[in-house]
Amino acid sequence: MSLIPEKQIVISPTLAATIGLHETIMLQLLQECKMHSSPQVHGGLQWTDVHLKQLSKLAPFWSKAEIHRLSFNLAEKGVIILKNDPNNDEQALCFAFNEPVTEIRSNVSKNNYRVKENTITSARADLIKNDWYPSEDALRQLSQLGATREFALQQVPQFVAYWRDKKVPRYSWESKYLKEVWRQWQKLEANNQLRSQQIAIDREWRPSEDAMQILTDKGGISANFVEDAVPEFILYWRERGGVSNTWDTKFIHHVRRQWQFFVGMTERELQPKPITSAWRPKESVYDVLNMANIDRQFAEALLPEFILYWQENGALQSSWSTKFLQYIKGQWARESQTKSLENGYERQIKNDRKGRLRDRSIIDALSDRSWAT
C-alpha cells in the first residue's frame, strides 16, 4: 500500500450535520463522478450514469450494499433522484441532483470539487396515492440488495396503508419504499440467522464450564446438586421438543430456582435422628420435584421402600427430606436414561424395578452426595 496521500475528500461540516456524515461523503463522490462524466439532460435534470466499480474505487471503505443504502438515503432526503434505466448494467447507478439545470453550480478547484449547499433545492412533495405501486426499477434495485421480488411486493399494501393514514408528503415514495423494504428484509434475514443457530437438546448435552462456574463458584450451589439437575432438564426439553441457542442460560435459571426452594426447605437440626415408619417428606420436597418436572406420584411410589431401607440401615440423618429428594431425583434420572422417552413413568415403575434402594450401586451413589448429608 502506498504511503503517498490519496486525493482528499473535502466536505462541509454544516451539510454533514444536516444530512449525515456518510451521506455527505457519498454526495461529494457523486459530484466528482458527475464532473468526470457527460451528464444527459432530461426533464430539466442532468442525469449521470456511474458504475458501482468506480464508486468502490473512490470509496473502498464501503461495500456495494452500503453504497446502495447511502444513495437511497440521499434520494429519500430529496438531495438526489435515482433512476435505473432497464438497459443499464445492474451494477450501474443512474442519478441526478435534485435541482434544475439552470441552477446547478459547483465550485471547481484543481484538487477537489465541492457542492454548494444552497444549490440543493426541494422538489414538490406529494401524498402517497391509493394505487401506488413500485416500478420495475425499484424491484430490480431491491433484488440487487438481496430482497426477493415476492417479499418486496408483499410489503406494498401495508406500506401504502400506513402512509395514507399518516398523510405525510414525500419527495420520492419509491425511495422511501426501497429503504423500508430493505430494512424489513434485513430484519427477516437476522431472524432467520438466529433461528438457524437454534438446536434441539440431545441426550449427551452438558452445561458448559462457564455455566458450571456461574452456578457453583459464583452461585454457591453444590456441584452434586447441579449434576443431579442435568438429566431431568434434558428429559423435560426433549419431551417438549423445544429448540434454543441459549441452553446454558435456561439451565442456569432452572437450577437456581430449584436451589432457592431447596435451601428454604432444608432442615438443620442439632442432633441427627433415625427415620420412623410415620415419616413423610416436607411438602416443599414436592415443590422442588415439580420444578424438576418429576411427578408427585413417582416420588410417593418410592416412599415405602425408602423408609424400609433406612430403617433397616439404622443410619441417622439431620434432614431426611433432603435425603429423599436426592434419591428421587437420582432414580428419575436413572430410569429416564434406560427407558425410551415415550414410556411414561408408570410403565417404568411396573416393568423395571432394578436400581432401587437395595441395589448396591445406588447406595454407593447416595453416599457420595455430600450436599444432602
PDB file of N, CA and C in Angstrom, residues 54-151:
ATOM      1  N   GLN A  54     -16.631   1.956 -10.076  1.00  0.00           N
ATOM      2  CA  GLN A  54     -15.975   3.249  -9.982  1.00  0.00           C
ATOM      3  C   GLN A  54     -16.148   3.847  -8.588  1.00  0.00           C
ATOM      4  N   LEU A  55     -17.376   3.755  -8.064  1.00  0.00           N
ATOM      5  CA  LEU A  55     -17.624   4.257  -6.714  1.00  0.00           C
ATOM      6  C   LEU A  55     -16.849   3.455  -5.673  1.00  0.00           C
ATOM      7  N   SER A  56     -16.721   2.145  -5.900  1.00  0.00           N
ATOM      8  CA  SER A  56     -15.977   1.293  -4.967  1.00  0.00           C
ATOM      9  C   SER A  56     -14.510   1.665  -4.926  1.00  0.00           C
ATOM     10  N   LYS A  57     -13.967   2.106  -6.076  1.00  0.00           N
ATOM     11  CA  LYS A  57     -12.577   2.541  -6.103  1.00  0.00           C
ATOM     12  C   LYS A  57     -12.409   3.866  -5.350  1.00  0.00           C
ATOM     13  N   LEU A  58     -13.409   4.738  -5.506  1.00  0.00           N
ATOM     14  CA  LEU A  58     -13.342   6.024  -4.814  1.00  0.00           C
ATOM     15  C   LEU A  58     -13.579   5.869  -3.313  1.00  0.00           C
ATOM     16  N   ALA A  59     -14.395   4.860  -2.941  1.00  0.00           N
ATOM     17  CA  ALA A  59     -14.721   4.638  -1.528  1.00  0.00           C
ATOM     18  C   ALA A  59     -14.524   3.160  -1.190  1.00  0.00           C
ATOM     19  N   PRO A  60     -13.283   2.691  -1.118  1.00  0.00           N
ATOM     20  CA  PRO A  60     -13.028   1.281  -0.835  1.00  0.00           C
ATOM     21  C   PRO A  60     -13.456   0.865   0.573  1.00  0.00           C
ATOM     22  N   PHE A  61     -13.766   1.830   1.412  1.00  0.00           N
ATOM     23  CA  PHE A  61     -14.199   1.531   2.781  1.00  0.00           C
ATOM     24  C   PHE A  61     -15.681   1.182   2.850  1.00  0.00           C
ATOM     25  N   TRP A  62     -16.403   1.244   1.719  1.00  0.00           N
ATOM     26  CA  TRP A  62     -17.820   0.878   1.681  1.00  0.00           C
ATOM     27  C   TRP A  62     -18.014  -0.340   0.800  1.00  0.00           C
ATOM     28  N   SER A  63     -18.969  -1.176   1.184  1.00  0.00           N
ATOM     29  CA  SER A  63     -19.380  -2.285   0.335  1.00  0.00           C
ATOM     30  C   SER A  63     -20.401  -1.768  -0.677  1.00  0.00           C
ATOM     31  N   LYS A  64     -20.709  -2.588  -1.672  1.00  0.00           N
ATOM     32  CA  LYS A  64     -21.709  -2.183  -2.662  1.00  0.00           C
ATOM     33  C   LYS A  64     -23.067  -1.972  -2.017  1.00  0.00           C
ATOM     34  N   ALA A  65     -23.373  -2.815  -1.025  1.00  0.00           N
ATOM     35  CA  ALA A  65     -24.658  -2.668  -0.328  1.00  0.00           C
ATOM     36  C   ALA A  65     -24.723  -1.337   0.414  1.00  0.00           C
ATOM     37  N   GLU A  66     -23.606  -0.909   0.992  1.00  0.00           N
ATOM     38  CA  GLU A  66     -23.579   0.367   1.705  1.00  0.00           C
ATOM     39  C   GLU A  66     -23.690   1.538   0.731  1.00  0.00           C
ATOM     40  N   ILE A  67     -23.103   1.389  -0.439  1.00  0.00           N
ATOM     41  CA  ILE A  67     -23.225   2.435  -1.463  1.00  0.00           C
ATOM     42  C   ILE A  67     -24.680   2.584  -1.885  1.00  0.00           C
ATOM     43  N   HIS A  68     -25.354   1.452  -2.084  1.00  0.00           N
ATOM     44  CA  HIS A  68     -26.786   1.491  -2.411  1.00  0.00           C
ATOM     45  C   HIS A  68     -27.564   2.172  -1.291  1.00  0.00           C
ATOM     46  N   ARG A  69     -27.279   1.791  -0.059  1.00  0.00           N
ATOM     47  CA  ARG A  69     -28.029   2.332   1.078  1.00  0.00           C
ATOM     48  C   ARG A  69     -27.873   3.844   1.178  1.00  0.00           C
ATOM     49  N   LEU A  70     -26.654   4.333   1.044  1.00  0.00           N
ATOM     50  CA  LEU A  70     -26.422   5.771   1.152  1.00  0.00           C
ATOM     51  C   LEU A  70     -27.065   6.522  -0.009  1.00  0.00           C
ATOM     52  N   SER A  71     -27.067   5.898  -1.183  1.00  0.00           N
ATOM     53  CA  SER A  71     -27.725   6.524  -2.331  1.00  0.00           C
ATOM     54  C   SER A  71     -29.218   6.653  -2.082  1.00  0.00           C
ATOM     55  N   PHE A  72     -29.811   5.588  -1.521  1.00  0.00           N
ATOM     56  CA  PHE A  72     -31.239   5.626  -1.203  1.00  0.00           C
ATOM     57  C   PHE A  72     -31.536   6.695  -0.152  1.00  0.00           C
ATOM     58  N   ASN A  73     -30.636   6.827   0.826  1.00  0.00           N
ATOM     59  CA  ASN A  73     -30.822   7.840   1.868  1.00  0.00           C
ATOM     60  C   ASN A  73     -30.819   9.248   1.266  1.00  0.00           C
ATOM     61  N   LEU A  74     -29.894   9.491   0.349  1.00  0.00           N
ATOM     62  CA  LEU A  74     -29.838  10.811  -0.301  1.00  0.00           C
ATOM     63  C   LEU A  74     -31.097  11.073  -1.119  1.00  0.00           C
ATOM     64  N   ALA A  75     -31.590  10.011  -1.763  1.00  0.00           N
ATOM     65  CA  ALA A  75     -32.810  10.181  -2.565  1.00  0.00           C
ATOM     66  C   ALA A  75     -34.013  10.456  -1.671  1.00  0.00           C
ATOM     67  N   GLU A  76     -34.058   9.774  -0.529  1.00  0.00           N
ATOM     68  CA  GLU A  76     -35.175   9.981   0.381  1.00  0.00           C
ATOM     69  C   GLU A  76     -35.180  11.397   0.952  1.00  0.00           C
ATOM     70  N   LYS A  77     -33.990  11.941   1.167  1.00  0.00           N
ATOM     71  CA  LYS A  77     -33.882  13.300   1.704  1.00  0.00           C
ATOM     72  C   LYS A  77     -34.135  14.354   0.632  1.00  0.00           C
ATOM     73  N   GLY A  78     -34.326  13.912  -0.611  1.00  0.00           N
ATOM     74  CA  GLY A  78     -34.598  14.848  -1.692  1.00  0.00           C
ATOM     75  C   GLY A  78     -33.366  15.505  -2.272  1.00  0.00           C
ATOM     76  N   VAL A  79     -32.173  14.998  -1.901  1.00  0.00           N
ATOM     77  CA  VAL A  79     -30.933  15.594  -2.394  1.00  0.00           C
ATOM     78  C   VAL A  79     -30.657  15.148  -3.824  1.00  0.00           C
ATOM     79  N   ILE A  80     -30.869  13.873  -4.108  1.00  0.00           N
ATOM     80  CA  ILE A  80     -30.687  13.357  -5.463  1.00  0.00           C
ATOM     81  C   ILE A  80     -31.941  12.589  -5.867  1.00  0.00           C
ATOM     82  N   ILE A  81     -32.010  12.271  -7.124  1.00  0.00           N
ATOM     83  CA  ILE A  81     -33.099  11.442  -7.659  1.00  0.00           C
ATOM     84  C   ILE A  81     -32.457  10.249  -8.344  1.00  0.00           C
ATOM     85  N   LEU A  82     -32.934   9.066  -8.030  1.00  0.00           N
ATOM     86  CA  LEU A  82     -32.390   7.847  -8.616  1.00  0.00           C
ATOM     87  C   LEU A  82     -33.311   7.346  -9.713  1.00  0.00           C
ATOM     88  N   LYS A  83     -32.706   6.831 -10.766  1.00  0.00           N
ATOM     89  CA  LYS A  83     -33.477   6.231 -11.847  1.00  0.00           C
ATOM     90  C   LYS A  83     -32.605   5.178 -12.498  1.00  0.00           C
ATOM     91  N   ASN A  84     -33.058   3.948 -12.433  1.00  0.00           N
ATOM     92  CA  ASN A  84     -32.326   2.865 -13.089  1.00  0.00           C
ATOM     93  C   ASN A  84     -32.923   2.604 -14.459  1.00  0.00           C
ATOM     94  N   ASP A  85     -32.145   2.834 -15.466  1.00  0.00           N
ATOM     95  CA  ASP A  85     -32.582   2.538 -16.836  1.00  0.00           C
ATOM     96  C   ASP A  85     -32.529   1.027 -17.048  1.00  0.00           C
ATOM     97  N   PRO A  86     -33.592   0.397 -17.570  1.00  0.00           N
ATOM     98  CA  PRO A  86     -33.583  -1.042 -17.788  1.00  0.00           C
ATOM     99  C   PRO A  86     -32.453  -1.514 -18.680  1.00  0.00           C
ATOM    100  N   ASN A  87     -31.954  -0.620 -19.559  1.00  0.00           N
ATOM    101  CA  ASN A  87     -30.873  -1.028 -20.462  1.00  0.00           C
ATOM    102  C   ASN A  87     -29.499  -0.930 -19.813  1.00  0.00           C
ATOM    103  N   ASN A  88     -29.452  -0.312 -18.625  1.00  0.00           N
ATOM    104  CA  ASN A  88     -28.162  -0.172 -17.953  1.00  0.00           C
ATOM    105  C   ASN A  88     -27.740  -1.477 -17.304  1.00  0.00           C
ATOM    106  N   ASP A  89     -26.456  -1.581 -17.056  1.00  0.00           N
ATOM    107  CA  ASP A  89     -25.948  -2.731 -16.309  1.00  0.00           C
ATOM    108  C   ASP A  89     -26.523  -2.699 -14.889  1.00  0.00           C
ATOM    109  N   GLU A  90     -26.772  -3.845 -14.317  1.00  0.00           N
ATOM    110  CA  GLU A  90     -27.359  -3.910 -12.985  1.00  0.00           C
ATOM    111  C   GLU A  90     -26.459  -3.273 -11.937  1.00  0.00           C
ATOM    112  N   GLN A  91     -25.182  -3.173 -12.235  1.00  0.00           N
ATOM    113  CA  GLN A  91     -24.245  -2.601 -11.286  1.00  0.00           C
ATOM    114  C   GLN A  91     -24.063  -1.101 -11.490  1.00  0.00           C
ATOM    115  N   ALA A  92     -24.892  -0.498 -12.318  1.00  0.00           N
ATOM    116  CA  ALA A  92     -24.779   0.934 -12.606  1.00  0.00           C
ATOM    117  C   ALA A  92     -25.784   1.722 -11.778  1.00  0.00           C
ATOM    118  N   LEU A  93     -25.411   2.941 -11.458  1.00  0.00           N
ATOM    119  CA  LEU A  93     -26.271   3.833 -10.691  1.00  0.00           C
ATOM    120  C   LEU A  93     -26.558   5.056 -11.557  1.00  0.00           C
ATOM    121  N   CYS A  94     -27.825   5.324 -11.783  1.00  0.00           N
ATOM    122  CA  CYS A  94     -28.228   6.493 -12.573  1.00  0.00           C
ATOM    123  C   CYS A  94     -28.850   7.513 -11.622  1.00  0.00           C
ATOM    124  N   PHE A  95     -28.272   8.705 -11.567  1.00  0.00           N
ATOM    125  CA  PHE A  95     -28.741   9.684 -10.592  1.00  0.00           C
ATOM    126  C   PHE A  95     -28.720  11.075 -11.192  1.00  0.00           C
ATOM    127  N   ALA A  96     -29.444  11.958 -10.533  1.00  0.00           N
ATOM    128  CA  ALA A  96     -29.435  13.383 -10.889  1.00  0.00           C
ATOM    129  C   ALA A  96     -29.594  14.173  -9.607  1.00  0.00           C
ATOM    130  N   PHE A  97     -28.901  15.306  -9.525  1.00  0.00           N
ATOM    131  CA  PHE A  97     -29.084  16.166  -8.374  1.00  0.00           C
ATOM    132  C   PHE A  97     -30.445  16.843  -8.483  1.00  0.00           C
ATOM    133  N   ASN A  98     -31.127  16.938  -7.362  1.00  0.00           N
ATOM    134  CA  ASN A  98     -32.489  17.436  -7.344  1.00  0.00           C
ATOM    135  C   ASN A  98     -32.512  18.961  -7.450  1.00  0.00           C
ATOM    136  N   GLU A  99     -32.138  19.442  -8.646  1.00  0.00           N
ATOM    137  CA  GLU A  99     -32.119  20.868  -8.902  1.00  0.00           C
ATOM    138  C   GLU A  99     -32.186  21.093 -10.415  1.00  0.00           C
ATOM    139  N   PRO A 100     -32.871  22.146 -10.840  1.00  0.00           N
ATOM    140  CA  PRO A 100     -32.935  22.435 -12.276  1.00  0.00           C
ATOM    141  C   PRO A 100     -31.542  22.667 -12.841  1.00  0.00           C
ATOM    142  N   VAL A 101     -31.401  22.409 -14.138  1.00  0.00           N
ATOM    143  CA  VAL A 101     -30.111  22.549 -14.797  1.00  0.00           C
ATOM    144  C   VAL A 101     -29.588  23.966 -14.691  1.00  0.00           C
ATOM    145  N   THR A 102     -30.473  24.926 -14.772  1.00  0.00           N
ATOM    146  CA  THR A 102     -30.024  26.337 -14.774  1.00  0.00           C
ATOM    147  C   THR A 102     -29.509  26.768 -13.398  1.00  0.00           C
ATOM    148  N   GLU A 103     -29.849  25.967 -12.343  1.00  0.00           N
ATOM    149  CA  GLU A 103     -29.433  26.366 -11.004  1.00  0.00           C
ATOM    150  C   GLU A 103     -28.245  25.547 -10.512  1.00  0.00           C
ATOM    151  N   ILE A 104     -27.721  24.648 -11.351  1.00  0.00           N
ATOM    152  CA  ILE A 104     -26.594  23.818 -10.932  1.00  0.00           C
ATOM    153  C   ILE A 104     -25.332  24.663 -10.925  1.00  0.00           C
ATOM    154  N   ARG A 105     -24.725  24.752  -9.780  1.00  0.00           N
ATOM    155  CA  ARG A 105     -23.485  25.499  -9.665  1.00  0.00           C
ATOM    156  C   ARG A 105     -22.509  24.689  -8.829  1.00  0.00           C
ATOM    157  N   SER A 106     -21.285  24.726  -9.192  1.00  0.00           N
ATOM    158  CA  SER A 106     -20.273  23.979  -8.438  1.00  0.00           C
ATOM    159  C   SER A 106     -19.000  24.794  -8.363  1.00  0.00           C
ATOM    160  N   ASN A 107     -18.288  24.605  -7.324  1.00  0.00           N
ATOM    161  CA  ASN A 107     -17.014  25.287  -7.108  1.00  0.00           C
ATOM    162  C   ASN A 107     -15.918  24.306  -7.465  1.00  0.00           C
ATOM    163  N   VAL A 108     -15.255  24.515  -8.608  1.00  0.00           N
ATOM    164  CA  VAL A 108     -14.247  23.578  -9.085  1.00  0.00           C
ATOM    165  C   VAL A 108     -12.863  24.130  -8.799  1.00  0.00           C
ATOM    166  N   SER A 109     -12.027  23.334  -8.180  1.00  0.00           N
ATOM    167  CA  SER A 109     -10.634  23.700  -7.970  1.00  0.00           C
ATOM    168  C   SER A 109      -9.762  22.599  -8.542  1.00  0.00           C
ATOM    169  N   LYS A 110      -8.469  22.784  -8.434  1.00  0.00           N
ATOM    170  CA  LYS A 110      -7.547  21.839  -9.045  1.00  0.00           C
ATOM    171  C   LYS A 110      -7.600  20.481  -8.363  1.00  0.00           C
ATOM    172  N   ASN A 111      -7.755  20.468  -7.050  1.00  0.00           N
ATOM    173  CA  ASN A 111      -7.642  19.218  -6.319  1.00  0.00           C
ATOM    174  C   ASN A 111      -8.963  18.635  -5.851  1.00  0.00           C
ATOM    175  N   ASN A 112     -10.030  19.435  -5.739  1.00  0.00           N
ATOM    176  CA  ASN A 112     -11.291  18.880  -5.250  1.00  0.00           C
ATOM    177  C   ASN A 112     -12.464  19.654  -5.810  1.00  0.00           C
ATOM    178  N   TYR A 113     -13.635  19.044  -5.657  1.00  0.00           N
ATOM    179  CA  TYR A 113     -14.875  19.625  -6.151  1.00  0.00           C
ATOM    180  C   TYR A 113     -15.854  19.674  -4.983  1.00  0.00           C
ATOM    181  N   ARG A 114     -16.503  20.796  -4.856  1.00  0.00           N
ATOM    182  CA  ARG A 114     -17.441  20.957  -3.748  1.00  0.00           C
ATOM    183  C   ARG A 114     -18.838  21.218  -4.298  1.00  0.00           C
ATOM    184  N   VAL A 115     -19.823  20.761  -3.524  1.00  0.00           N
ATOM    185  CA  VAL A 115     -21.212  21.057  -3.887  1.00  0.00           C
ATOM    186  C   VAL A 115     -21.698  22.172  -2.983  1.00  0.00           C
ATOM    187  N   LYS A 116     -22.122  23.251  -3.561  1.00  0.00           N
ATOM    188  CA  LYS A 116     -22.606  24.357  -2.741  1.00  0.00           C
ATOM    189  C   LYS A 116     -23.910  23.930  -2.073  1.00  0.00           C
ATOM    190  N   GLU A 117     -23.993  24.195  -0.801  1.00  0.00           N
ATOM    191  CA  GLU A 117     -25.151  23.738  -0.055  1.00  0.00           C
ATOM    192  C   GLU A 117     -26.432  24.406  -0.535  1.00  0.00           C
ATOM    193  N   ASN A 118     -26.329  25.652  -0.967  1.00  0.00           N
ATOM    194  CA  ASN A 118     -27.537  26.366  -1.362  1.00  0.00           C
ATOM    195  C   ASN A 118     -28.018  25.975  -2.752  1.00  0.00           C
ATOM    196  N   THR A 119     -27.337  24.989  -3.399  1.00  0.00           N
ATOM    197  CA  THR A 119     -27.797  24.560  -4.723  1.00  0.00           C
ATOM    198  C   THR A 119     -28.801  23.432  -4.622  1.00  0.00           C
ATOM    199  N   ILE A 120     -28.957  22.865  -3.419  1.00  0.00           N
ATOM    200  CA  ILE A 120     -29.883  21.747  -3.267  1.00  0.00           C
ATOM    201  C   ILE A 120     -31.269  22.302  -3.001  1.00  0.00           C
ATOM    202  N   THR A 121     -32.124  22.200  -3.957  1.00  0.00           N
ATOM    203  CA  THR A 121     -33.484  22.704  -3.822  1.00  0.00           C
ATOM    204  C   THR A 121     -34.454  21.543  -3.710  1.00  0.00           C
ATOM    205  N   SER A 122     -35.600  21.804  -3.243  1.00  0.00           N
ATOM    206  CA  SER A 122     -36.581  20.753  -2.977  1.00  0.00           C
ATOM    207  C   SER A 122     -37.556  20.588  -4.128  1.00  0.00           C
ATOM    208  N   ALA A 123     -37.860  19.330  -4.420  1.00  0.00           N
ATOM    209  CA  ALA A 123     -38.908  19.042  -5.392  1.00  0.00           C
ATOM    210  C   ALA A 123     -40.244  19.044  -4.659  1.00  0.00           C
ATOM    211  N   ARG A 124     -41.303  19.018  -5.393  1.00  0.00           N
ATOM    212  CA  ARG A 124     -42.628  19.055  -4.790  1.00  0.00           C
ATOM    213  C   ARG A 124     -42.932  17.732  -4.105  1.00  0.00           C
ATOM    214  N   ALA A 125     -43.358  17.807  -2.856  1.00  0.00           N
ATOM    215  CA  ALA A 125     -43.687  16.599  -2.093  1.00  0.00           C
ATOM    216  C   ALA A 125     -45.175  16.311  -2.232  1.00  0.00           C
ATOM    217  N   ASP A 126     -45.523  15.044  -2.403  1.00  0.00           N
ATOM    218  CA  ASP A 126     -46.917  14.622  -2.587  1.00  0.00           C
ATOM    219  C   ASP A 126     -47.276  13.539  -1.586  1.00  0.00           C
ATOM    220  N   LEU A 127     -48.582  13.434  -1.315  1.00  0.00           N
ATOM    221  CA  LEU A 127     -49.084  12.325  -0.523  1.00  0.00           C
ATOM    222  C   LEU A 127     -49.088  11.060  -1.373  1.00  0.00           C
ATOM    223  N   ILE A 128     -48.994   9.927  -0.723  1.00  0.00           N
ATOM    224  CA  ILE A 128     -48.999   8.675  -1.467  1.00  0.00           C
ATOM    225  C   ILE A 128     -50.403   8.395  -1.980  1.00  0.00           C
ATOM    226  N   LYS A 129     -50.509   7.814  -3.156  1.00  0.00           N
ATOM    227  CA  LYS A 129     -51.805   7.502  -3.756  1.00  0.00           C
ATOM    228  C   LYS A 129     -52.255   6.096  -3.350  1.00  0.00           C
ATOM    229  N   ASN A 130     -53.567   5.898  -3.412  1.00  0.00           N
ATOM    230  CA  ASN A 130     -54.112   4.587  -3.036  1.00  0.00           C
ATOM    231  C   ASN A 130     -53.621   3.469  -3.946  1.00  0.00           C
ATOM    232  N   ASP A 131     -53.382   3.794  -5.205  1.00  0.00           N
ATOM    233  CA  ASP A 131     -52.960   2.777  -6.169  1.00  0.00           C
ATOM    234  C   ASP A 131     -51.451   2.809  -6.412  1.00  0.00           C
ATOM    235  N   TRP A 132     -50.713   3.384  -5.460  1.00  0.00           N
ATOM    236  CA  TRP A 132     -49.263   3.464  -5.651  1.00  0.00           C
ATOM    237  C   TRP A 132     -48.669   2.065  -5.770  1.00  0.00           C
ATOM    238  N   TYR A 133     -47.677   1.934  -6.671  1.00  0.00           N
ATOM    239  CA  TYR A 133     -47.045   0.636  -6.913  1.00  0.00           C
ATOM    240  C   TYR A 133     -45.591   0.876  -7.309  1.00  0.00           C
ATOM    241  N   PRO A 134     -44.681   0.071  -6.799  1.00  0.00           N
ATOM    242  CA  PRO A 134     -43.260   0.286  -7.132  1.00  0.00           C
ATOM    243  C   PRO A 134     -42.982  -0.033  -8.599  1.00  0.00           C
ATOM    244  N   SER A 135     -42.006   0.648  -9.136  1.00  0.00           N
ATOM    245  CA  SER A 135     -41.612   0.391 -10.526  1.00  0.00           C
ATOM    246  C   SER A 135     -40.728  -0.842 -10.610  1.00  0.00           C
ATOM    247  N   GLU A 136     -40.539  -1.323 -11.837  1.00  0.00           N
ATOM    248  CA  GLU A 136     -39.646  -2.462 -12.047  1.00  0.00           C
ATOM    249  C   GLU A 136     -38.214  -2.110 -11.659  1.00  0.00           C
ATOM    250  N   ASP A 137     -37.854  -0.827 -11.847  1.00  0.00           N
ATOM    251  CA  ASP A 137     -36.513  -0.395 -11.452  1.00  0.00           C
ATOM    252  C   ASP A 137     -36.317  -0.549  -9.944  1.00  0.00           C
ATOM    253  N   ALA A 138     -37.343  -0.188  -9.175  1.00  0.00           N
ATOM    254  CA  ALA A 138     -37.256  -0.308  -7.718  1.00  0.00           C
ATOM    255  C   ALA A 138     -37.127  -1.767  -7.304  1.00  0.00           C
ATOM    256  N   LEU A 139     -37.913  -2.630  -7.921  1.00  0.00           N
ATOM    257  CA  LEU A 139     -37.846  -4.055  -7.603  1.00  0.00           C
ATOM    258  C   LEU A 139     -36.489  -4.633  -7.985  1.00  0.00           C
ATOM    259  N   ARG A 140     -35.919  -4.116  -9.097  1.00  0.00           N
ATOM    260  CA  ARG A 140     -34.607  -4.587  -9.515  1.00  0.00           C
ATOM    261  C   ARG A 140     -33.536  -4.150  -8.517  1.00  0.00           C
ATOM    262  N   GLN A 141     -33.642  -2.919  -8.020  1.00  0.00           N
ATOM    263  CA  GLN A 141     -32.678  -2.446  -7.030  1.00  0.00           C
ATOM    264  C   GLN A 141     -32.753  -3.268  -5.747  1.00  0.00           C
ATOM    265  N   LEU A 142     -33.956  -3.606  -5.332  1.00  0.00           N
ATOM    266  CA  LEU A 142     -34.113  -4.438  -4.138  1.00  0.00           C
ATOM    267  C   LEU A 142     -33.538  -5.835  -4.367  1.00  0.00           C
ATOM    268  N   SER A 143     -33.694  -6.319  -5.571  1.00  0.00           N
ATOM    269  CA  SER A 143     -33.122  -7.631  -5.901  1.00  0.00           C
ATOM    270  C   SER A 143     -31.600  -7.597  -5.797  1.00  0.00           C
ATOM    271  N   GLN A 144     -31.007  -6.465  -6.218  1.00  0.00           N
ATOM    272  CA  GLN A 144     -29.558  -6.316  -6.105  1.00  0.00           C
ATOM    273  C   GLN A 144     -29.106  -6.332  -4.645  1.00  0.00           C
ATOM    274  N   LEU A 145     -29.979  -5.887  -3.763  1.00  0.00           N
ATOM    275  CA  LEU A 145     -29.661  -5.887  -2.339  1.00  0.00           C
ATOM    276  C   LEU A 145     -29.971  -7.226  -1.678  1.00  0.00           C
ATOM    277  N   GLY A 146     -30.569  -8.153  -2.424  1.00  0.00           N
ATOM    278  CA  GLY A 146     -30.836  -9.480  -1.892  1.00  0.00           C
ATOM    279  C   GLY A 146     -32.281  -9.766  -1.584  1.00  0.00           C
ATOM    280  N   ALA A 147     -33.142  -8.739  -1.571  1.00  0.00           N
ATOM    281  CA  ALA A 147     -34.559  -8.947  -1.258  1.00  0.00           C
ATOM    282  C   ALA A 147     -35.274  -9.557  -2.461  1.00  0.00           C
ATOM    283  N   THR A 148     -36.059 -10.600  -2.234  1.00  0.00           N
ATOM    284  CA  THR A 148     -36.757 -11.258  -3.329  1.00  0.00           C
ATOM    285  C   THR A 148     -37.925 -10.391  -3.815  1.00  0.00           C
ATOM    286  N   ARG A 149     -38.306 -10.608  -5.051  1.00  0.00           N
ATOM    287  CA  ARG A 149     -39.433  -9.857  -5.624  1.00  0.00           C
ATOM    288  C   ARG A 149     -40.721 -10.137  -4.861  1.00  0.00           C
ATOM    289  N   GLU A 150     -40.924 -11.392  -4.508  1.00  0.00           N
ATOM    290  CA  GLU A 150     -42.136 -11.771  -3.780  1.00  0.00           C
ATOM    291  C   GLU A 150     -42.233 -11.035  -2.456  1.00  0.00           C
ATOM    292  N   PHE A 151     -41.119 -10.991  -1.728  1.00  0.00           N
ATOM    293  CA  PHE A 151     -41.114 -10.289  -0.443  1.00  0.00           C
ATOM    294  C   PHE A 151     -41.391  -8.802  -0.630  1.00  0.00           C
TER     295      PHE A 151
END
